[in-house]
Coordinates of N, CA, C and O in Angstrom, one line a residue:
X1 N -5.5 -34.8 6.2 CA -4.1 -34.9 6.1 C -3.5 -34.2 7.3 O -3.8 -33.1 7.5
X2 N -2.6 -34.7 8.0 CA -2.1 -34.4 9.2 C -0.7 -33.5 8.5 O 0.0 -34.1 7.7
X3 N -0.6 -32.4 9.0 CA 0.5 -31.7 8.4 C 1.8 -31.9 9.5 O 1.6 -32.3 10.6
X4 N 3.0 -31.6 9.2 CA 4.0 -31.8 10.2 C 4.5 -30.7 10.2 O 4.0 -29.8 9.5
X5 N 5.7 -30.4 11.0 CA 6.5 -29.2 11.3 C 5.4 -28.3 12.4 O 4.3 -28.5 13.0
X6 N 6.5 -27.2 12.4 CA 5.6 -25.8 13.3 C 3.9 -25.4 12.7 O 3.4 -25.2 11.6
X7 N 3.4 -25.6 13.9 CA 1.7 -24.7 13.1 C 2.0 -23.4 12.9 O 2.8 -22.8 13.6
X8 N 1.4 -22.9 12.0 CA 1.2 -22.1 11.4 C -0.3 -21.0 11.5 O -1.3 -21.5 11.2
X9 N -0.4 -19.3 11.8 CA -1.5 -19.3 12.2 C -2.5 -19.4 11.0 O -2.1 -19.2 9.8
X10 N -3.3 -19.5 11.3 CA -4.8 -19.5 10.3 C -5.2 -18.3 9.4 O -5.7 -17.6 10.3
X11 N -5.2 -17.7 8.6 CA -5.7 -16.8 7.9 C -7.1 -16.6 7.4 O -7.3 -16.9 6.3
X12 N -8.1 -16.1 8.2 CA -9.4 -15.6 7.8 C -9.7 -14.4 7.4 O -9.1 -13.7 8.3
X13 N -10.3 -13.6 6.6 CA -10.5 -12.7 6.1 C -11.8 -12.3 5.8 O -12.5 -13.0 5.2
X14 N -12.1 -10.7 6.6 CA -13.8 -10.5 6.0 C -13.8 -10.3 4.8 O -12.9 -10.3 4.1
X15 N -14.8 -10.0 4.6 CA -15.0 -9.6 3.0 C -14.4 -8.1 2.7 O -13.8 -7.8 1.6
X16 N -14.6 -7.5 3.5 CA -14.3 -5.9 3.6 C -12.3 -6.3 3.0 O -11.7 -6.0 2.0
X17 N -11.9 -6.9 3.9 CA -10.4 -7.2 4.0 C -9.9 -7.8 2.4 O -9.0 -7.5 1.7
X18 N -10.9 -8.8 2.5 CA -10.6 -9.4 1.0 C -10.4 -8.2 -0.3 O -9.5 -8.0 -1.0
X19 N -11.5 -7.7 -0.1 CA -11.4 -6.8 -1.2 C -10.6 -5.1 -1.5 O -10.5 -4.4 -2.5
X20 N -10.2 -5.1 -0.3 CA -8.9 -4.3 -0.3 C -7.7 -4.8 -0.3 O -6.9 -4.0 -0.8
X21 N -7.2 -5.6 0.0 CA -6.0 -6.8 -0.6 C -6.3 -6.7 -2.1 O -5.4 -6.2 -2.8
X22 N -7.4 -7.2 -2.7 CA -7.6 -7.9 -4.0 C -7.2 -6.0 -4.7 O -6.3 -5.9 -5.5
X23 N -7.9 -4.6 -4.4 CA -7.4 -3.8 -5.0 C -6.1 -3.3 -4.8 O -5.6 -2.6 -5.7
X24 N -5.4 -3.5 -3.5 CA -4.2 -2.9 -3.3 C -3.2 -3.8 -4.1 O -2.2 -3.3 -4.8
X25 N -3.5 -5.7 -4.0 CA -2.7 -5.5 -5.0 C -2.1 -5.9 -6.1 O -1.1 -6.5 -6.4
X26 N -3.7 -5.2 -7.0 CA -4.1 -4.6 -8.6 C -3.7 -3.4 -8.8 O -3.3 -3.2 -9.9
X27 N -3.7 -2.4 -8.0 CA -3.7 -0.9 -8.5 C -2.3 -0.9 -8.2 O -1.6 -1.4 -7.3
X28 N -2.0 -0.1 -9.9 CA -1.1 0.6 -10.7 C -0.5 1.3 -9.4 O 0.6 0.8 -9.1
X29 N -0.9 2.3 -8.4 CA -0.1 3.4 -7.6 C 0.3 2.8 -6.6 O 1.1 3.5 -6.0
X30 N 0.0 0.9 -5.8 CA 0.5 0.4 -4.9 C 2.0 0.3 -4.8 O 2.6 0.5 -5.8
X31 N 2.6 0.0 -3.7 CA 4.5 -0.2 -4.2 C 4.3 -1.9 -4.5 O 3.5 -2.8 -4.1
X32 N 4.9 -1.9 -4.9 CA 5.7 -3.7 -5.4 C 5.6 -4.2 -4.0 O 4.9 -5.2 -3.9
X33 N 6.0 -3.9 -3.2 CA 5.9 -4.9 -2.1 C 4.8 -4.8 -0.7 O 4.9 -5.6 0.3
X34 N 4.0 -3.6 -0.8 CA 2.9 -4.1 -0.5 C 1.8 -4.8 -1.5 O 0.9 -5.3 -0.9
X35 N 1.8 -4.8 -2.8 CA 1.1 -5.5 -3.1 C 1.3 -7.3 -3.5 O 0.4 -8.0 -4.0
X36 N 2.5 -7.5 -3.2 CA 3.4 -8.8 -2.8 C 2.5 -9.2 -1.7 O 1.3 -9.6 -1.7
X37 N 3.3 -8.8 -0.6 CA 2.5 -9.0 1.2 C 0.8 -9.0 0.5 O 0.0 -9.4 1.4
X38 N 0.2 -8.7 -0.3 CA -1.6 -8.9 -0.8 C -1.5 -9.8 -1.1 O -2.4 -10.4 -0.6
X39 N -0.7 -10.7 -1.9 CA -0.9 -11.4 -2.9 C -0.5 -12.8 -1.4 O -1.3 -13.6 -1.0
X40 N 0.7 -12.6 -0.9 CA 0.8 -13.5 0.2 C -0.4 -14.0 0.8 O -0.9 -15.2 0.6
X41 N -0.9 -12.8 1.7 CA -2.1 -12.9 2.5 C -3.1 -13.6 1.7 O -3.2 -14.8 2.1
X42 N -3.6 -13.3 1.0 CA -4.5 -13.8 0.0 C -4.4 -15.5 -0.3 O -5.4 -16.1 -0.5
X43 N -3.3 -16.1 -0.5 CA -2.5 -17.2 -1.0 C -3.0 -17.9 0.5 O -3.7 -18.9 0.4
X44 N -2.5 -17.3 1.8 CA -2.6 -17.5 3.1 C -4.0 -18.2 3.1 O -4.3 -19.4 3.1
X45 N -5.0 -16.8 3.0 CA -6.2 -17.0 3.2 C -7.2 -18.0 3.0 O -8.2 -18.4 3.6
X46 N -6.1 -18.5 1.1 CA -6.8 -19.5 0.2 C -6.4 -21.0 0.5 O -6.5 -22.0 -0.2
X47 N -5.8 -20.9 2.1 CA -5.8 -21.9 3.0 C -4.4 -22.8 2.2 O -4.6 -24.0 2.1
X48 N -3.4 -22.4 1.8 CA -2.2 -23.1 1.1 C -1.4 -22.6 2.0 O -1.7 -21.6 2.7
X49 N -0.1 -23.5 2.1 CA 1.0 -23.8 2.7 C 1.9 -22.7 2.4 O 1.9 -22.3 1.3
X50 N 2.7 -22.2 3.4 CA 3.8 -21.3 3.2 C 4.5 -21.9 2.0 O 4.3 -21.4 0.9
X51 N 5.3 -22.6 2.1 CA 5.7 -23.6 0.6 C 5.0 -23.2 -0.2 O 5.7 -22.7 -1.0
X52 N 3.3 -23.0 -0.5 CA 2.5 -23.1 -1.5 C 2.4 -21.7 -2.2 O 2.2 -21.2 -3.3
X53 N 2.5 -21.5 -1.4 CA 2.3 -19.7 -1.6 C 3.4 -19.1 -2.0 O 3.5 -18.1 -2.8
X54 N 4.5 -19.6 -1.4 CA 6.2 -19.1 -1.7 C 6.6 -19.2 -3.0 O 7.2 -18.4 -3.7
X55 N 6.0 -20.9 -3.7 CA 6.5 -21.9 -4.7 C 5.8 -20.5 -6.0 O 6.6 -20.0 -6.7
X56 N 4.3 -20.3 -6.0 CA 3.8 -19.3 -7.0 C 4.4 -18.1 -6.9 O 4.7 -17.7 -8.1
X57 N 4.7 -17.3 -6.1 CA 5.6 -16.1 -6.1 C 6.5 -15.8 -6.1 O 6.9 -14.7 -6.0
X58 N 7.2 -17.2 -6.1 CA 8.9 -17.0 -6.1 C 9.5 -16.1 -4.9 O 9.9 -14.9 -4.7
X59 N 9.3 -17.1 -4.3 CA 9.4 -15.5 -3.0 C 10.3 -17.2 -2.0 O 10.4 -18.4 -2.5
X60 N 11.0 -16.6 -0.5 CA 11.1 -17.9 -0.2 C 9.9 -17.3 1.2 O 9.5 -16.2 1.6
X61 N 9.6 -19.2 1.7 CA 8.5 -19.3 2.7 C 8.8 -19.1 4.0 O 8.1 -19.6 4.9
X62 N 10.3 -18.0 4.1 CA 10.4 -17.5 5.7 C 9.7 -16.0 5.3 O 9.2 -15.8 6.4
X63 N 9.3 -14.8 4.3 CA 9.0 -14.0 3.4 C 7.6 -14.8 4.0 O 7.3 -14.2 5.0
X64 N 6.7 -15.9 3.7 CA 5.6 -15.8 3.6 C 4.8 -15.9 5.0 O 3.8 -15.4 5.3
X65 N 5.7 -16.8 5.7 CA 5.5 -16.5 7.0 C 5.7 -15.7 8.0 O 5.2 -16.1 9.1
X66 N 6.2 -14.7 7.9 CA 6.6 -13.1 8.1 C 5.3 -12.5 8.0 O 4.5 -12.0 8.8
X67 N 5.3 -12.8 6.8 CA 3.8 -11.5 6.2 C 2.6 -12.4 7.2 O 2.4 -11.7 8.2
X68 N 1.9 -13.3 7.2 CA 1.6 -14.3 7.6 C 0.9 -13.8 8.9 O -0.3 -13.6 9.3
X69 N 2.4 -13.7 9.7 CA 2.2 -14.0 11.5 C 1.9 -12.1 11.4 O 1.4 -11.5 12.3
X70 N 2.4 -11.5 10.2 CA 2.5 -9.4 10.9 C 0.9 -9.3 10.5 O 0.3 -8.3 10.6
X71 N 0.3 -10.5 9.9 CA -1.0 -10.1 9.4 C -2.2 -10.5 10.2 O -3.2 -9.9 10.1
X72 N -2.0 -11.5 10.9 CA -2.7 -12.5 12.0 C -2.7 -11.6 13.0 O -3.9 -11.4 13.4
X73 N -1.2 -10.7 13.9 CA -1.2 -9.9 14.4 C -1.9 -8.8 14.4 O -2.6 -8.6 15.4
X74 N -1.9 -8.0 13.5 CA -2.4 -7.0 13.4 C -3.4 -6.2 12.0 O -3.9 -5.1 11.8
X75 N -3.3 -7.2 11.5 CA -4.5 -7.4 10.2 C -3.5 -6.7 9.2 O -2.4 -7.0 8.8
X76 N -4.6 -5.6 8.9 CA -4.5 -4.9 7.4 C -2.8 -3.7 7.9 O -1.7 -3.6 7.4
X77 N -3.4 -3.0 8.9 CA -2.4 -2.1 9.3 C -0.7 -2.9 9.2 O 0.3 -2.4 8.7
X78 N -0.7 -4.5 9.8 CA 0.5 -5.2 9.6 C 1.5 -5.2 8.3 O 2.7 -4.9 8.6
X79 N 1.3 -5.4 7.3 CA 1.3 -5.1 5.9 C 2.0 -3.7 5.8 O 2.8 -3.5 4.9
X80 N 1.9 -2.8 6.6 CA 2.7 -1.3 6.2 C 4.0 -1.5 6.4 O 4.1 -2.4 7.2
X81 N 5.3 -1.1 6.0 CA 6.7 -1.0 6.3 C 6.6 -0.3 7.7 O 5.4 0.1 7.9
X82 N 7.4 0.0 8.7 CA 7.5 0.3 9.3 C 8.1 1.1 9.8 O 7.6 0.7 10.9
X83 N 8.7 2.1 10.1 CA 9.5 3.7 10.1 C 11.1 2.6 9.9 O 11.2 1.3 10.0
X84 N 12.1 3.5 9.6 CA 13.4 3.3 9.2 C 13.9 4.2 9.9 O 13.4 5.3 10.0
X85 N 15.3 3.8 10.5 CA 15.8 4.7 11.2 C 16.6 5.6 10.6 O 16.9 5.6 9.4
X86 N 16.9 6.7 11.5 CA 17.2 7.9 10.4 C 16.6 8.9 10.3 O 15.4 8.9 10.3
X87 N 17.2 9.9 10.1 CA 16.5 11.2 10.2 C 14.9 11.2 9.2 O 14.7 10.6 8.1
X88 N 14.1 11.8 10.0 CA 12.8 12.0 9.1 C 12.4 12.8 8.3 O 12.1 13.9 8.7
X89 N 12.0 12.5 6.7 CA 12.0 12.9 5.6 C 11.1 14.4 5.9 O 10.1 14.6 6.6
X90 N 12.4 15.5 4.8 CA 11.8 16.6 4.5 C 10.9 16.9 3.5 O 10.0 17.6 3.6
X91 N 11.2 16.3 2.8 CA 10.1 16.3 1.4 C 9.3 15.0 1.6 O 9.5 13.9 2.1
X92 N 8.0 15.7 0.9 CA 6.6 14.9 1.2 C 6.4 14.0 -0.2 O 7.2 14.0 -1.1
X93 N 5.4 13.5 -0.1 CA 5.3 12.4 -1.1 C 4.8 13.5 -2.3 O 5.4 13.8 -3.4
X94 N 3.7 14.2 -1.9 CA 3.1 15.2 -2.3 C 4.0 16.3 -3.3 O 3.7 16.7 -4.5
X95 N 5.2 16.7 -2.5 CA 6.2 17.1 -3.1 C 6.8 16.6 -4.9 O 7.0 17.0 -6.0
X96 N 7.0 15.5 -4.2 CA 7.8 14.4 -5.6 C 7.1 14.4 -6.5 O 7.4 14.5 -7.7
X97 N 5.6 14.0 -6.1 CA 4.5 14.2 -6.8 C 4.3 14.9 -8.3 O 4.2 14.4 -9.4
X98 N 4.4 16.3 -7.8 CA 4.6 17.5 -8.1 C 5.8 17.7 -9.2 O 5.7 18.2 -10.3
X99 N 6.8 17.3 -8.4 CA 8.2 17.4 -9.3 C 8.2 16.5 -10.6 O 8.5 16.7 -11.8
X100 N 7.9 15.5 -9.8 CA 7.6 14.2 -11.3 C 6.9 14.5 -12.0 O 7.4 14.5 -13.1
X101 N 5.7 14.9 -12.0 CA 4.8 15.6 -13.2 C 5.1 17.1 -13.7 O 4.6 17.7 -14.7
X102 N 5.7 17.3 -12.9 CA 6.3 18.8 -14.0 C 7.3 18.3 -14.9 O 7.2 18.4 -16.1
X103 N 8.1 17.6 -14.3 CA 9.3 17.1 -14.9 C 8.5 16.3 -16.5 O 9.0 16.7 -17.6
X104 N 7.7 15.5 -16.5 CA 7.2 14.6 -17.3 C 5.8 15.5 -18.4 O 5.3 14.9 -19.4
X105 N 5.4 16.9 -18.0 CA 4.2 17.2 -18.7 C 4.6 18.4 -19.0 O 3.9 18.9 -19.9
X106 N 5.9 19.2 -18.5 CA 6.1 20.3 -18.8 C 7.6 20.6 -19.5 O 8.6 19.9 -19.1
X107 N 7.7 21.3 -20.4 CA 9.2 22.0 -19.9 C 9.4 23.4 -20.2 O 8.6 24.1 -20.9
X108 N 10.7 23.9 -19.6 CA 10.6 25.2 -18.9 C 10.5 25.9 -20.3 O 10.6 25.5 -21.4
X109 N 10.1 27.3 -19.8 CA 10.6 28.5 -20.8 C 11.8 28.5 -21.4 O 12.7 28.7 -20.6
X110 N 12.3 28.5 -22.7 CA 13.6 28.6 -23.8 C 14.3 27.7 -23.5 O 15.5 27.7 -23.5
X111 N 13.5 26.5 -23.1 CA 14.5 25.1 -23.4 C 13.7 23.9 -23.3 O 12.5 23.8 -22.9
X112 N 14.8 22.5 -24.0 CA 13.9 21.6 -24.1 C 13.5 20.7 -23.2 O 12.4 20.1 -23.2
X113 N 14.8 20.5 -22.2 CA 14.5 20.2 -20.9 C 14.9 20.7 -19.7 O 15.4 21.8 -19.7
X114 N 14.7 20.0 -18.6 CA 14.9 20.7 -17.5 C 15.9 20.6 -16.9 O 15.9 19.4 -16.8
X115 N 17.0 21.0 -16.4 CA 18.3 21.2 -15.5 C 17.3 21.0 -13.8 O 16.2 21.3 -13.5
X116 N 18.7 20.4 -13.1 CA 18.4 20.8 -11.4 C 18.2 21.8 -11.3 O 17.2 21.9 -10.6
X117 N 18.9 23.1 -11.6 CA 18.7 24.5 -11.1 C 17.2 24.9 -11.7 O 16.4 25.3 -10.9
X118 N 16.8 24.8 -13.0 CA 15.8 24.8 -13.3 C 14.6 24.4 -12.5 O 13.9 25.3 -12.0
X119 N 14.4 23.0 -12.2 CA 13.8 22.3 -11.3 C 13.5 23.3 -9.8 O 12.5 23.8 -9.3
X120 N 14.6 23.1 -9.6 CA 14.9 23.9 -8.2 C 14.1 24.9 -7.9 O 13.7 25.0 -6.8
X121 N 13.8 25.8 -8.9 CA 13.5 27.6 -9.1 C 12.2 26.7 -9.1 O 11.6 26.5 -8.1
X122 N 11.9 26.0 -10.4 CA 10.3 26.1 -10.4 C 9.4 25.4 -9.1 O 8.2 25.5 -8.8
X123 N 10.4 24.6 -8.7 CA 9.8 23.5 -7.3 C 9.9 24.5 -6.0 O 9.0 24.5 -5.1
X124 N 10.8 25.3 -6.1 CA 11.3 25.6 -4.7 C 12.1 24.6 -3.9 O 12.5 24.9 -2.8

């Protein structure tokens, strides 16, 4: 079948590749849209049409061809967001981490939940 419009690049994948796609994105701790851009590539891989791939993820096929051509380019690393402009973040992921699980496993001394100033004292 002779396809029409712009070509499109080819998507091959080692095995190594495949199978970090296939867990990044399954796992619970991935964000929503890198494991989107997985499910793309993967769709890519499985040799289907921007259309084809768009149509199952509800996504539209300038979105799949995006992910597509940043993945052809530069593989696995392509797939990351990219810095945002703007001052660069004081608090660490590590941080929030921290906060969110205190917040969710603990609560303070003579009360039932936590206040910001609360928070604050116990986080620093």
């Amino acid at each position: 079948m002779v396809r029409k419009g712009r070509p499109v690049a080819e998507v091959t994948l080692t095995d190594e590749e495949r199978e970090t796609l296939v867990r990044w994105a399954r796992r619970a701790k991935s964000s929503q849209a890198l494991a989107q851009r997985c499910r793309i590539v993967l769709g890519c891989a499985d040799g289907k049409t921007n259309q084809e791939v768009a149509a199952e993820l509800g996504i539209w096929p300038q979105t799949v061809g995006k992910w597509r051509r940043r993945f052809v380019e530069r593989r696995l690393e392509g797939l990351a967001d990219k810095p945002r402009p703007g001052a660069p973040r004081k608090i660490t992921d590590e941080q929030v981490e921290q906060v969110v699980v205190a917040t969710l496993e603990r609560t303070p001394a003579g009360a039932t939940h936590w206040s910001r100033a609360s928070m604050a004292a116990e986080s620093g």
